[in-house]
Amino acid sequence: MNAHDVMLDDVAVYALGALPPKEAAAVREHIAACAECAAEYRRLKPAVDAVAYSAEACPDAASGAVVPSPRLKARIMDQVRRSAPPRLSNVGEMRAVRPIVWPAYAVAAACLAVALITTVFNISLNETVRSSKAQIAQLATQAKMLHREVAAQRTELADLTSTDSQHYAIEGGEVVRHGNRLYIAMEQMGMPPHGKVYQAWVMHRGSAAMAPSVTFMPDRSGIAVVRLPVQATKVIELAVSMEPDGGSKQPTSKPTFVVKLS
Ligand SMILES: [Zn+2]
């Protein structure tokens, strides 16, 4: 390795901004005069800048501006320093102790490439982990909802089929009460005309008026199972009427059925 090759190494370290001030000044002076070293510097500088700016930029606490992370630069410099043999002032001495090694700029370039790839990989990995976590959270919520739904359906099925339940027959179905739960279970219920829905009405113990409750629709085969949002033990009468879409505050049509609950 001749003295100019050593200077080329210095250019690479200079491009990384890692040379002590005195040597940096010497390299600057040399670059101004040497086309080959100037070309090498021009070749390396954009890569160094690109890594520093794109791979690990972080907002400056004071100004909020995006600036290169000092951590990345320190990491690269540390690797370069560890990879490069000790710097000696005398070229002859250097020849004696320094076997043929990767030139420092090749080591630096490799370090830059590794740092860039690692950082980009980490960014995309973090992104993947973040979105996976969000998906898992969403699935967990869905699973919880499904679980609740299944549990509710199991309770409903048990209530509707239990011999312990009270069954009040009505035309096309029945009203079922099990403990504090109250259901309308229709097997044959005609579809209401367009713009109309069925609405339940309940009369509570001690009250003389029907209070509006849920609206509902049968499915295509005329089946409707509705759990009423009431405490069944407090309800003494239940009715269903046909009402405009969205429901009414007072019944606007003759009830399709009225059941007194004993
Ligand atoms: Zn040169």
Coordinates of C-alpha atoms and ligand atoms in Angstrom, one line a residue:
M1 CA 0.0 0.0 0.0
N2 CA 1.5 3.3 -1.0
A3 CA 1.2 6.6 0.6
H4 CA -1.6 7.7 -1.7
D5 CA -3.7 4.6 -0.9
V6 CA -3.4 5.6 2.8
M7 CA -4.6 9.1 1.7
L8 CA -7.6 7.4 0.0
D9 CA -8.4 5.7 3.3
D10 CA -8.2 9.0 5.0
V11 CA -10.6 10.5 2.5
A12 CA -13.2 7.8 3.4
V13 CA -12.8 8.5 7.1
Y14 CA -12.9 12.2 6.4
A15 CA -16.2 11.8 4.5
L16 CA -17.6 10.2 7.6
G17 CA -16.4 13.2 9.6
A18 CA -14.3 11.1 11.8
L19 CA -10.8 12.5 11.3
P20 CA -9.2 14.6 14.0
P21 CA -9.1 18.3 13.0
K22 CA -5.4 18.4 12.0
E23 CA -5.7 15.4 9.7
A24 CA -9.0 16.6 8.4
A25 CA -7.3 19.8 7.4
A26 CA -4.6 17.9 5.6
V27 CA -7.1 15.8 3.7
R28 CA -9.1 18.9 2.7
E29 CA -6.0 20.4 1.3
H30 CA -5.1 17.3 -0.6
I31 CA -8.6 16.9 -2.0
A32 CA -8.4 20.4 -3.4
A33 CA -5.3 19.4 -5.4
C34 CA -5.9 15.7 -6.2
A35 CA -8.6 14.7 -8.7
E36 CA -8.6 11.1 -7.7
C37 CA -9.2 11.8 -4.0
A38 CA -11.7 14.5 -4.8
A39 CA -13.6 12.0 -6.9
E40 CA -13.5 9.5 -4.1
Y41 CA -14.8 12.1 -1.6
R42 CA -17.7 13.1 -4.0
R43 CA -18.5 9.4 -4.4
L44 CA -18.7 8.7 -0.7
K45 CA -20.2 11.9 0.7
P46 CA -23.8 11.4 -0.7
A47 CA -23.9 7.8 0.7
V48 CA -22.8 9.1 4.2
D49 CA -25.3 11.9 4.0
A50 CA -28.1 9.6 2.8
V51 CA -27.6 7.1 5.6
A52 CA -27.4 9.8 8.2
Y53 CA -30.5 11.6 6.9
S54 CA -32.8 8.7 5.8
A55 CA -32.0 5.7 7.9
E56 CA -32.2 7.1 11.4
A57 CA -33.4 10.6 11.3
C58 CA -35.0 11.9 14.5
P59 CA -36.8 15.1 15.4
D60 CA -34.6 17.7 17.2
A61 CA -36.1 18.2 20.7
A62 CA -35.6 22.0 20.6
S63 CA -36.6 22.9 17.0
G64 CA -38.7 19.9 16.0
A65 CA -36.7 19.7 12.8
V66 CA -35.7 16.3 11.5
V67 CA -32.0 15.8 12.0
P68 CA -29.7 12.8 11.6
S69 CA -29.4 10.7 14.7
P70 CA -26.0 11.1 16.4
R71 CA -26.4 7.5 17.6
L72 CA -26.1 6.1 14.0
K73 CA -23.1 8.1 13.3
A74 CA -21.4 7.1 16.5
R75 CA -22.2 3.5 15.8
I76 CA -20.7 3.5 12.3
M77 CA -17.7 5.4 13.5
D78 CA -17.2 2.9 16.3
Q79 CA -17.3 0.0 13.8
V80 CA -14.9 1.8 11.5
R81 CA -12.5 2.5 14.3
R82 CA -12.6 -1.1 15.5
S83 CA -12.1 -2.4 12.0
A84 CA -9.3 -0.1 11.0
P85 CA -5.8 -0.9 12.1
P86 CA -4.0 1.6 14.3
R87 CA -3.0 4.8 12.6
L88 CA 0.7 5.3 12.3
S89 CA 2.4 8.4 11.2
N90 CA 5.3 6.9 9.2
V91 CA 4.4 5.1 6.0
G92 CA 7.4 2.8 6.1
E93 CA 6.5 1.8 9.7
M94 CA 3.0 1.2 8.5
R95 CA 4.1 -1.2 5.7
A96 CA 6.0 -3.2 8.3
V97 CA 3.2 -3.7 10.8
R98 CA 0.2 -3.5 8.5
P99 CA -0.7 -6.6 6.5
I100 CA -2.9 -6.2 3.4
V101 CA -6.3 -5.5 4.9
W102 CA -9.5 -4.2 3.5
P103 CA -9.0 -0.5 3.0
A104 CA -10.7 1.6 5.6
Y105 CA -13.1 3.1 3.0
A106 CA -14.2 -0.4 2.0
V107 CA -14.9 -1.2 5.6
A108 CA -16.7 2.1 6.0
A109 CA -18.8 1.4 2.9
A110 CA -19.6 -2.0 4.2
C111 CA -20.5 -0.6 7.6
L112 CA -22.7 2.0 6.0
A113 CA -24.5 -0.7 3.9
V114 CA -25.0 -2.9 6.9
A115 CA -26.3 0.1 9.0
L116 CA -28.6 1.1 6.2
I117 CA -30.0 -2.3 5.6
T118 CA -30.3 -3.0 9.3
T119 CA -32.1 0.3 10.0
V120 CA -34.4 -0.1 7.0
F121 CA -35.1 -3.7 8.0
N122 CA -35.8 -2.6 11.6
I123 CA -38.1 0.1 10.5
S124 CA -40.2 -2.3 8.3
L125 CA -40.1 -4.9 11.0
N126 CA -41.3 -2.4 13.6
E127 CA -44.1 -1.5 11.2
T128 CA -45.0 -5.2 10.7
V129 CA -45.0 -5.8 14.5
R130 CA -47.2 -2.7 15.0
S131 CA -49.8 -3.6 12.4
S132 CA -49.7 -7.3 13.6
K133 CA -50.4 -6.1 17.2
A134 CA -53.3 -4.0 16.0
Q135 CA -54.7 -7.0 14.0
I136 CA -54.4 -9.2 17.0
A137 CA -56.1 -6.7 19.3
Q138 CA -58.9 -6.4 16.7
L139 CA -59.3 -10.2 16.5
A140 CA -59.3 -10.5 20.3
T141 CA -62.1 -7.9 20.4
Q142 CA -64.1 -9.8 17.7
A143 CA -63.5 -13.1 19.5
K144 CA -64.8 -11.6 22.8
M145 CA -67.9 -10.2 21.0
L146 CA -68.5 -13.6 19.3
H147 CA -68.1 -15.4 22.6
R148 CA -70.6 -13.1 24.3
E149 CA -73.0 -13.5 21.4
V150 CA -72.7 -17.3 21.5
A151 CA -73.2 -17.3 25.3
A152 CA -76.3 -15.1 24.9
Q153 CA -77.6 -17.5 22.2
R154 CA -77.0 -20.5 24.4
T155 CA -78.9 -18.8 27.3
E156 CA -81.7 -17.8 24.8
L157 CA -82.0 -21.4 23.5
A158 CA -82.0 -22.8 27.0
D159 CA -84.7 -20.3 28.1
L160 CA -86.9 -21.0 25.0
T161 CA -86.8 -24.7 25.4
S162 CA -86.8 -25.0 29.2
T163 CA -89.8 -26.6 30.9
D164 CA -89.1 -24.3 33.8
S165 CA -90.0 -21.3 31.5
Q166 CA -93.5 -19.9 31.3
H167 CA -94.8 -20.1 27.7
Y168 CA -97.7 -17.9 26.6
A169 CA -99.0 -19.0 23.3
I170 CA -99.9 -16.4 20.7
E171 CA -100.8 -16.7 17.0
G172 CA -97.7 -17.7 15.1
G173 CA -95.5 -18.1 18.1
E174 CA -95.2 -17.6 21.8
V175 CA -94.0 -15.2 24.6
V176 CA -91.5 -16.9 26.9
R177 CA -90.5 -15.8 30.4
H178 CA -87.6 -17.4 32.3
G179 CA -86.8 -15.8 35.6
N180 CA -86.0 -12.2 34.8
R181 CA -85.7 -12.7 31.0
L182 CA -88.6 -12.1 28.6
Y183 CA -88.7 -13.2 24.9
I184 CA -91.0 -12.9 21.9
A185 CA -90.4 -16.0 19.8
M186 CA -92.3 -16.0 16.5
E187 CA -92.2 -18.9 14.0
Q188 CA -94.7 -17.5 11.5
M189 CA -94.8 -13.7 11.4
G190 CA -95.8 -11.8 8.3
M191 CA -93.4 -9.2 6.9
P192 CA -94.7 -5.7 7.7
P193 CA -95.4 -3.4 4.7
H194 CA -92.6 -1.2 3.4
G195 CA -91.6 1.5 5.9
K196 CA -93.2 -0.3 8.8
V197 CA -91.7 -2.4 11.7
Y198 CA -93.0 -4.4 14.6
Q199 CA -92.7 -2.7 18.0
A200 CA -93.1 -4.3 21.4
W201 CA -94.9 -2.5 24.3
V202 CA -94.7 -3.4 27.9
M203 CA -96.8 -2.5 30.9
H204 CA -94.9 -2.5 34.2
R205 CA -96.4 -3.5 37.5
G206 CA -98.1 -0.5 39.1
S207 CA -98.4 1.4 35.8
A208 CA -101.5 1.9 33.8
A209 CA -99.9 2.7 30.5
M210 CA -97.9 0.8 27.9
A211 CA -94.3 1.9 27.6
P212 CA -92.5 1.7 24.2
S213 CA -89.9 -1.1 23.8
V214 CA -87.8 -2.5 21.0
T215 CA -88.7 -2.6 17.3
F216 CA -87.9 -5.7 15.3
M217 CA -88.5 -7.5 12.0
P218 CA -89.0 -11.2 11.2
D219 CA -86.5 -12.9 8.8
R220 CA -87.6 -14.1 5.3
S221 CA -89.0 -17.3 6.7
G222 CA -91.1 -15.4 9.3
I223 CA -89.0 -16.2 12.3
A224 CA -88.2 -13.6 15.0
V225 CA -86.7 -14.1 18.4
V226 CA -86.4 -11.0 20.4
R227 CA -85.1 -10.7 24.0
L228 CA -86.8 -7.6 25.5
P229 CA -84.6 -5.2 27.4
V230 CA -86.7 -5.4 30.6
Q231 CA -86.8 -7.0 34.0
A232 CA -89.4 -9.7 33.2
T233 CA -90.6 -10.0 36.8
K234 CA -91.8 -6.4 36.7
V235 CA -93.8 -6.7 33.4
I236 CA -97.5 -7.6 33.7
E237 CA -98.5 -7.1 30.1
L238 CA -96.8 -7.3 26.7
A239 CA -98.1 -6.2 23.3
V240 CA -96.8 -5.9 19.7
S241 CA -98.1 -3.5 17.0
M242 CA -97.0 -2.4 13.6
E243 CA -95.3 1.0 13.6
P244 CA -93.5 3.4 11.3
D245 CA -89.8 2.6 10.8
G246 CA -87.9 3.8 13.8
G247 CA -90.7 3.1 16.2
S248 CA -93.3 5.3 18.0
K249 CA -93.8 6.7 21.4
Q250 CA -97.5 5.8 21.4
P251 CA -99.0 2.8 19.5
T252 CA -100.5 4.0 16.2
S253 CA -102.1 0.8 15.2
K254 CA -104.2 -2.0 16.7
P255 CA -101.9 -4.5 18.5
T256 CA -101.2 -7.8 16.6
F257 CA -101.3 -9.4 20.0
V258 CA -101.6 -8.6 23.7
V259 CA -100.4 -11.0 26.4
K260 CA -101.1 -10.7 30.1
L261 CA -98.3 -12.2 32.1
S262 CA -99.3 -14.0 35.3
Ligands
ZN1 ZN -5.1 11.9 -3.8

